[in-house]
Short mmCIF file of C-alpha atoms in Angstrom, two decimals:
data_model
loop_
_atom_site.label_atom_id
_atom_site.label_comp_id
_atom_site.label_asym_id
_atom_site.label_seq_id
_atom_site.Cartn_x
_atom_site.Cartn_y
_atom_site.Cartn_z
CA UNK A 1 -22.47 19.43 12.35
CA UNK A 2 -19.52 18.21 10.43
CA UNK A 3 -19.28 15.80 8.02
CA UNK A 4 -17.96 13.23 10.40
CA UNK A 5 -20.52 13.63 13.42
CA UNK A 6 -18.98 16.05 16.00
CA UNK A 7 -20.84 19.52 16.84
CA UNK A 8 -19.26 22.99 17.08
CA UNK A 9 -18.33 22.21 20.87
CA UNK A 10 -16.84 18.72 19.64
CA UNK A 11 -18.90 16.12 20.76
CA UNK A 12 -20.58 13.49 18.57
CA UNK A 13 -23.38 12.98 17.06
CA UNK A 14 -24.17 9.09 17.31
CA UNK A 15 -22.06 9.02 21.10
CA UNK A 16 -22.81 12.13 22.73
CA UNK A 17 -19.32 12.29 23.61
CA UNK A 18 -16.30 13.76 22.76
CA UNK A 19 -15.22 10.70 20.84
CA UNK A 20 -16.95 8.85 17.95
CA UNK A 21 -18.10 5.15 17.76
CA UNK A 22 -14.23 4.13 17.24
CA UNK A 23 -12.46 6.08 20.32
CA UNK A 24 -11.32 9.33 18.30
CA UNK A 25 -12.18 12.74 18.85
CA UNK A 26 -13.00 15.33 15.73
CA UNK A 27 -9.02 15.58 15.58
CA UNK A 28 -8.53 11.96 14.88
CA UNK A 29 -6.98 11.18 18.48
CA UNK A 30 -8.26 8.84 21.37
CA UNK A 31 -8.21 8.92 25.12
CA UNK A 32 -5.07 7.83 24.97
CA UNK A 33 -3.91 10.95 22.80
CA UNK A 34 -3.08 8.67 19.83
CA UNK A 35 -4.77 8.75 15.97
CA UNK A 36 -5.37 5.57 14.27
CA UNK A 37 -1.62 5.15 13.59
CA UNK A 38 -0.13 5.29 16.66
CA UNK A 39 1.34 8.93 16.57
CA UNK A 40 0.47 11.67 19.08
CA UNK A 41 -0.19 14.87 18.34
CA UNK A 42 3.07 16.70 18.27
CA UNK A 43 4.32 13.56 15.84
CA UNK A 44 5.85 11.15 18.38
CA UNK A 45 5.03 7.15 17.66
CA UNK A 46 3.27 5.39 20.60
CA UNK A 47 6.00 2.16 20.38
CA UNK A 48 9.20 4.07 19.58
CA UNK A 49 8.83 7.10 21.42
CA UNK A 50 10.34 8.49 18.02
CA UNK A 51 8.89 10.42 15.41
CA UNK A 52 9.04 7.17 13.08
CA UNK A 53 7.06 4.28 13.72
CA UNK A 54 9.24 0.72 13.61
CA UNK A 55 8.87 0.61 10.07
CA UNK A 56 10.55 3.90 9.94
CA UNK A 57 7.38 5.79 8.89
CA UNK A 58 6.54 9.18 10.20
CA UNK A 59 3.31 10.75 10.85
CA UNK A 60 2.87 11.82 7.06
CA UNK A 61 3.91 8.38 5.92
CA UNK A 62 6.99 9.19 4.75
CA UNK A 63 10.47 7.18 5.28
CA UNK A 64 12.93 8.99 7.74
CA UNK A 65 15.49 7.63 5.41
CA UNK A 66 14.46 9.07 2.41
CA UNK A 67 11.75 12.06 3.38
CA UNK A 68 9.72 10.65 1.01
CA UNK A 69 6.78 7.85 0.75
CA UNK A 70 9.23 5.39 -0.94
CA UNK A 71 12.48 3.57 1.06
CA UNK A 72 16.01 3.34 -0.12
CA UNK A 73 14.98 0.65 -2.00
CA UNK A 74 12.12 2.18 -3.36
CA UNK A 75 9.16 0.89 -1.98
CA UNK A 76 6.48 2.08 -0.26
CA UNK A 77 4.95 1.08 2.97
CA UNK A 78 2.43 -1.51 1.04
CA UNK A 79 5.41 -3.01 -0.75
CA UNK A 80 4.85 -1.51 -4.03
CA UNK A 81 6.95 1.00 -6.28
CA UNK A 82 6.07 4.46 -7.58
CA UNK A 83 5.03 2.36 -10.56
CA UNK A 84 2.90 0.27 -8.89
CA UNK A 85 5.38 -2.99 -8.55
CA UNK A 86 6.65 -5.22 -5.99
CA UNK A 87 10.32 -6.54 -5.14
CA UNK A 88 9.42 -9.46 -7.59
CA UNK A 89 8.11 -7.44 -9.79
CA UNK A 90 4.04 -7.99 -10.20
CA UNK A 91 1.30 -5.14 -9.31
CA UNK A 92 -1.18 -5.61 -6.67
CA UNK A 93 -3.17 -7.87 -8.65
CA UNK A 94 -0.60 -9.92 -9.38
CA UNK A 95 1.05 -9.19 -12.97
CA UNK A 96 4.00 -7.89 -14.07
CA UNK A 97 5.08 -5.09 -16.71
CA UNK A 98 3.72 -7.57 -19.40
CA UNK A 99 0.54 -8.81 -18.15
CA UNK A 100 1.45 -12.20 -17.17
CA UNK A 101 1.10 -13.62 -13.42
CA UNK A 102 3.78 -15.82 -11.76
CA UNK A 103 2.74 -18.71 -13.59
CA UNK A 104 3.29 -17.51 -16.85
CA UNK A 105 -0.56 -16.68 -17.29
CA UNK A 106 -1.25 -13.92 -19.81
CA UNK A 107 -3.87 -11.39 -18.57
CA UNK A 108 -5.43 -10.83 -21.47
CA UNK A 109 -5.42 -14.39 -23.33
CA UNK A 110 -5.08 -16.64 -20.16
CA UNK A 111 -2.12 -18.66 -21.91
CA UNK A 112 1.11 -19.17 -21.61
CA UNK A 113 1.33 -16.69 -24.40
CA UNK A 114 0.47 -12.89 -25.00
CA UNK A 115 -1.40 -11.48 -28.11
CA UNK A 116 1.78 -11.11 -30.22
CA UNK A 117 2.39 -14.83 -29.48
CA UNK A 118 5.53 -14.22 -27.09
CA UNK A 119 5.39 -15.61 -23.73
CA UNK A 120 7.21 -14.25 -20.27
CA UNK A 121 10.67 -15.19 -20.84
CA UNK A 122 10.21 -13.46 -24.47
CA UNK A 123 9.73 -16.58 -26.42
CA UNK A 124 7.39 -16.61 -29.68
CA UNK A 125 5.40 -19.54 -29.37
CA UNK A 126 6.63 -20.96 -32.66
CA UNK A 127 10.11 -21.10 -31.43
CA UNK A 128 9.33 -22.61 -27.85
CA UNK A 129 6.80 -25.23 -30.17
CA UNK A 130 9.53 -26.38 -32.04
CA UNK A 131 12.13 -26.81 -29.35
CA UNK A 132 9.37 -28.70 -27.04
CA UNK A 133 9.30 -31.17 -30.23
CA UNK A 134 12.70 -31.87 -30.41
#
């Protein structure tokens, strides 16, 4: 038995059939012929008839553009850079390079300013203190 329920002769072990509980064989394809993704097996997308999906995404995940994971402008299919950023600049939780989230929020001291005092624009707090007094 293999570690995801099919037999030597390819049936499964929870359906008795050749597909498991979600429609795909031990290859990863439905009735259809598709895997979860929508590619067949020779690489072809189900809604372009391509071997890119409409996000320009082949079967490995990769962008036809560039051959690689990452577009031309160098993001990957979740929206996020090789260094884990968006297009605005803040990771998947919401941060950017710095720690702080859109609002200015520090991470770490949940202020407007970061340990050494400096907030996101790069301001010490004692200089945006005495301007906000003026």
């Amino acid at each position: 038995m293999s570690k995801d329920g099919f037999n030597k002769d390819g049936y499964h072990k929870a359906t008795g059939t050749k597909f498991n509980k979600l429609g795909y064989d031990q290859d990863g394809f439905s009735r259809n012929g598709y895997d979860k993704d929508g590619y067949d097996k020779n690489g072809i997308h189900i809604a372009t008839g391509t071997l890119v999906n409409t996000a320009g995404l082949d079967k490995d995940g990769n962008y036809e553009a560039t051959g690689t994971p990452f577009n031309e402008e160098g993001f990957g299919k979740d929206g996020f850079d090789k260094l884990g950023y968006d297009k605005d600049g803040f990771n998947k939780y919401g941060y950017d390079k710095n720690s702080f989230d859109k609002d200015g929020t520090h991470f770490v001291t949940h202020t407007l300013f970061n340990t050494a005092g400096f907030n996101k624009d790069g301001y010490h707090k004692s200089t945006v203190e005495k301007t906000s007094k003026n």
